[in-house]
mmCIF file of C-alpha atoms in Angstrom:
data_model
loop_
_atom_site.group_PDB
_atom_site.id
_atom_site.type_symbol
_atom_site.label_atom_id
_atom_site.label_comp_id
_atom_site.label_asym_id
_atom_site.label_seq_id
_atom_site.Cartn_x
_atom_site.Cartn_y
_atom_site.Cartn_z
ATOM 1 C CA MET Z 28 112.370 89.836 123.719
ATOM 2 C CA THR Z 29 113.161 91.070 120.236
ATOM 3 C CA ILE Z 30 110.564 91.121 117.471
ATOM 4 C CA LYS Z 31 111.713 91.806 113.923
ATOM 5 C CA ALA Z 32 109.617 93.050 110.998
ATOM 6 C CA LEU Z 33 111.473 92.661 107.715
ATOM 7 C CA ARG Z 34 110.198 93.926 104.378
ATOM 8 C CA ASP Z 35 109.369 91.210 101.861
ATOM 9 C CA GLN Z 36 110.918 92.508 98.627
ATOM 10 C CA SER Z 37 108.508 90.440 96.498
ATOM 11 C CA LEU Z 38 105.461 92.510 97.531
ATOM 12 C CA PRO Z 39 105.276 96.320 97.754
ATOM 13 C CA MET Z 40 104.307 96.696 101.430
ATOM 14 C CA ARG Z 41 104.330 93.256 103.079
ATOM 15 C CA HIS Z 42 106.550 92.675 106.082
ATOM 16 C CA ILE Z 43 107.449 89.361 107.651
ATOM 17 C CA VAL Z 44 107.285 89.556 111.434
ATOM 18 C CA HIS Z 45 109.451 87.192 113.470
ATOM 19 C CA VAL Z 46 108.365 86.499 117.055
ATOM 20 C CA ARG Z 47 110.587 83.836 118.654
ATOM 21 C CA ASN Z 48 110.101 80.843 116.304
ATOM 22 C CA HIS Z 49 106.870 82.196 114.775
ATOM 23 C CA ILE Z 50 106.477 83.967 111.460
ATOM 24 C CA ILE Z 51 103.557 86.298 110.702
ATOM 25 C CA SER Z 52 102.931 88.082 107.435
ATOM 26 C CA ALA Z 53 101.718 91.684 107.834
ATOM 27 C CA ASP Z 54 100.457 93.879 105.015
ATOM 28 C CA ILE Z 55 97.881 96.531 104.249
ATOM 29 C CA SER Z 56 94.869 96.312 101.968
ATOM 30 C CA ALA Z 57 95.064 96.793 98.212
ATOM 31 C CA GLU Z 58 93.069 100.029 98.616
ATOM 32 C CA GLU Z 59 95.861 101.353 100.854
ATOM 33 C CA GLY Z 60 98.618 100.333 98.428
ATOM 34 C CA GLY Z 61 99.420 96.868 99.760
ATOM 35 C CA SER Z 62 98.644 93.364 98.561
ATOM 36 C CA ASP Z 63 96.486 92.238 101.507
ATOM 37 C CA ALA Z 64 99.003 89.405 101.952
ATOM 38 C CA GLY Z 65 98.457 89.348 105.705
ATOM 39 C CA PRO Z 66 96.689 91.146 108.514
ATOM 40 C CA SER Z 67 97.311 94.858 108.872
ATOM 41 C CA PRO Z 68 99.009 96.244 111.980
ATOM 42 C CA HIS Z 69 95.564 97.342 113.227
ATOM 43 C CA ASP Z 70 94.270 93.788 112.659
ATOM 44 C CA LEU Z 71 97.181 92.412 114.683
ATOM 45 C CA TYR Z 72 96.489 94.907 117.489
ATOM 46 C CA ASP Z 73 92.830 93.874 117.608
ATOM 47 C CA ALA Z 74 93.749 90.192 117.321
ATOM 48 C CA ALA Z 75 96.136 90.479 120.269
ATOM 49 C CA LEU Z 76 93.233 91.642 122.424
ATOM 50 C CA SER Z 77 90.952 88.876 121.121
ATOM 51 C CA ALA Z 78 93.538 86.178 121.764
ATOM 52 C CA CYS Z 79 94.346 87.506 125.220
ATOM 53 C CA LYS Z 80 90.695 87.527 126.257
ATOM 54 C CA GLY Z 81 90.177 83.979 124.976
ATOM 55 C CA LEU Z 82 93.359 82.620 126.555
ATOM 56 C CA THR Z 83 92.641 84.340 129.864
ATOM 57 C CA VAL Z 84 89.110 82.928 130.039
ATOM 58 C CA VAL Z 85 90.298 79.373 129.266
ATOM 59 C CA TRP Z 86 93.161 79.637 131.776
ATOM 60 C CA TYR Z 87 90.827 80.895 134.507
ATOM 61 C CA ALA Z 88 88.107 78.316 133.795
ATOM 62 C CA LYS Z 89 90.657 75.470 134.013
ATOM 63 C CA ARG Z 90 92.077 76.870 137.233
ATOM 64 C CA LYS Z 91 88.612 77.175 138.831
ATOM 65 C CA ASN Z 92 87.229 73.916 137.358
ATOM 66 C CA ILE Z 93 84.511 75.797 135.463
ATOM 67 C CA PRO Z 94 83.031 73.488 132.771
ATOM 68 C CA LEU Z 95 83.919 75.723 129.831
ATOM 69 C CA GLU Z 96 84.060 73.711 126.618
ATOM 70 C CA ASN Z 97 84.995 76.456 124.192
ATOM 71 C CA VAL Z 98 85.370 80.202 123.893
ATOM 72 C CA GLU Z 99 85.219 82.263 120.724
ATOM 73 C CA VAL Z 100 85.968 85.973 120.754
ATOM 74 C CA THR Z 101 84.546 88.172 118.016
ATOM 75 C CA MET Z 102 86.103 91.632 117.782
ATOM 76 C CA GLU Z 103 84.372 94.554 116.077
ATOM 77 C CA ARG Z 104 86.374 97.680 115.287
ATOM 78 C CA ASP Z 105 85.084 101.224 114.927
ATOM 79 C CA ASP Z 106 88.025 103.356 113.848
ATOM 80 C CA SER Z 107 85.901 106.157 112.414
ATOM 81 C CA GLU Z 108 87.159 108.593 115.075
ATOM 82 C CA GLU Z 109 90.724 107.284 115.429
ATOM 83 C CA ARG Z 110 92.190 110.530 114.087
ATOM 84 C CA HIS Z 111 90.286 112.323 116.876
ATOM 85 C CA GLY Z 112 91.760 110.067 119.566
ATOM 86 C CA VAL Z 113 88.994 107.453 119.887
ATOM 87 C CA TYR Z 114 89.453 103.836 118.758
ATOM 88 C CA ARG Z 115 86.562 101.589 119.732
ATOM 89 C CA LEU Z 116 86.728 97.811 120.038
ATOM 90 C CA THR Z 117 83.814 95.616 121.056
ATOM 91 C CA ALA Z 118 84.690 92.076 122.098
ATOM 92 C CA THR Z 119 81.878 89.538 122.158
ATOM 93 C CA LEU Z 120 82.515 86.296 124.022
ATOM 94 C CA HIS Z 121 80.751 83.165 122.821
ATOM 95 C CA LEU Z 122 81.021 80.616 125.642
ATOM 96 C CA THR Z 123 79.953 76.977 125.406
ATOM 97 C CA GLY Z 124 79.635 74.392 128.139
ATOM 98 C CA GLU Z 125 77.236 73.706 130.964
ATOM 99 C CA LEU Z 126 77.771 77.088 132.585
ATOM 100 C CA THR Z 127 75.571 78.766 135.150
ATOM 101 C CA ASP Z 128 74.669 82.418 134.729
ATOM 102 C CA ALA Z 129 77.027 83.200 137.618
ATOM 103 C CA GLN Z 130 79.908 81.385 135.881
ATOM 104 C CA ARG Z 131 79.213 83.194 132.604
ATOM 105 C CA THR Z 132 79.281 86.529 134.449
ATOM 106 C CA GLU Z 133 82.485 85.528 136.242
ATOM 107 C CA LEU Z 134 84.174 84.609 132.945
ATOM 108 C CA LEU Z 135 83.058 87.905 131.399
ATOM 109 C CA SER Z 136 84.618 89.756 134.320
ATOM 110 C CA VAL Z 137 87.858 87.807 133.895
ATOM 111 C CA ALA Z 138 87.957 88.634 130.157
ATOM 112 C CA GLU Z 139 87.685 92.332 130.989
ATOM 113 C CA LYS Z 140 90.837 92.003 133.106
ATOM 114 C CA CYS Z 141 93.069 90.241 130.584
ATOM 115 C CA PRO Z 142 96.639 91.592 130.489
ATOM 116 C CA VAL Z 143 96.396 93.094 126.996
ATOM 117 C CA HIS Z 144 93.110 94.867 127.871
ATOM 118 C CA LYS Z 145 94.894 96.383 130.882
ATOM 119 C CA LEU Z 146 97.891 97.277 128.721
ATOM 120 C CA MET Z 147 95.690 99.024 126.159
ATOM 121 C CA THR Z 148 93.604 100.955 128.675
ATOM 122 C CA SER Z 149 95.537 101.646 131.860
ATOM 123 C CA VAL Z 150 99.261 101.627 131.141
ATOM 124 C CA THR Z 151 101.368 104.396 129.704
ATOM 125 C CA THR Z 152 103.366 102.936 126.848
ATOM 126 C CA GLU Z 153 106.627 104.667 126.067
ATOM 127 C CA ILE Z 154 107.975 104.060 122.565
ATOM 128 C CA THR Z 155 111.472 104.924 121.425
ATOM 129 C CA THR Z 156 112.379 104.634 117.749
ATOM 130 C CA VAL Z 157 116.082 104.645 116.829
ATOM 131 C CA LEU Z 158 118.152 103.926 113.744
ATOM 132 C CA GLY Z 159 120.231 100.734 113.842
#
């Protein structure tokens, strides 16, 4: 898959990201020199984890016939030590439906195993940057 990020010439820092048929605006805050015309790359990183946890929980609940009505994932970021190699994210799951305590615990366990969580914590990512 190819993802393209193209600079939007109308704003100083904003990029338009193309993922298949989807378009996402990415920018940085005004304090950082951008226009805040979209989520920052860090926001998108955190959002990917939030979405993956939510999607994984819904997928699993449907597969196991668990009466989950809705899931909301709230992500809190602590990047105060990022320059020292520590980036902390806390995901809070808000589950609704007639769920037993055992089902809630099971869904929490599933969320902790979502593919993006695994990618962020247990996979070595190799990045190559080239000129085109």
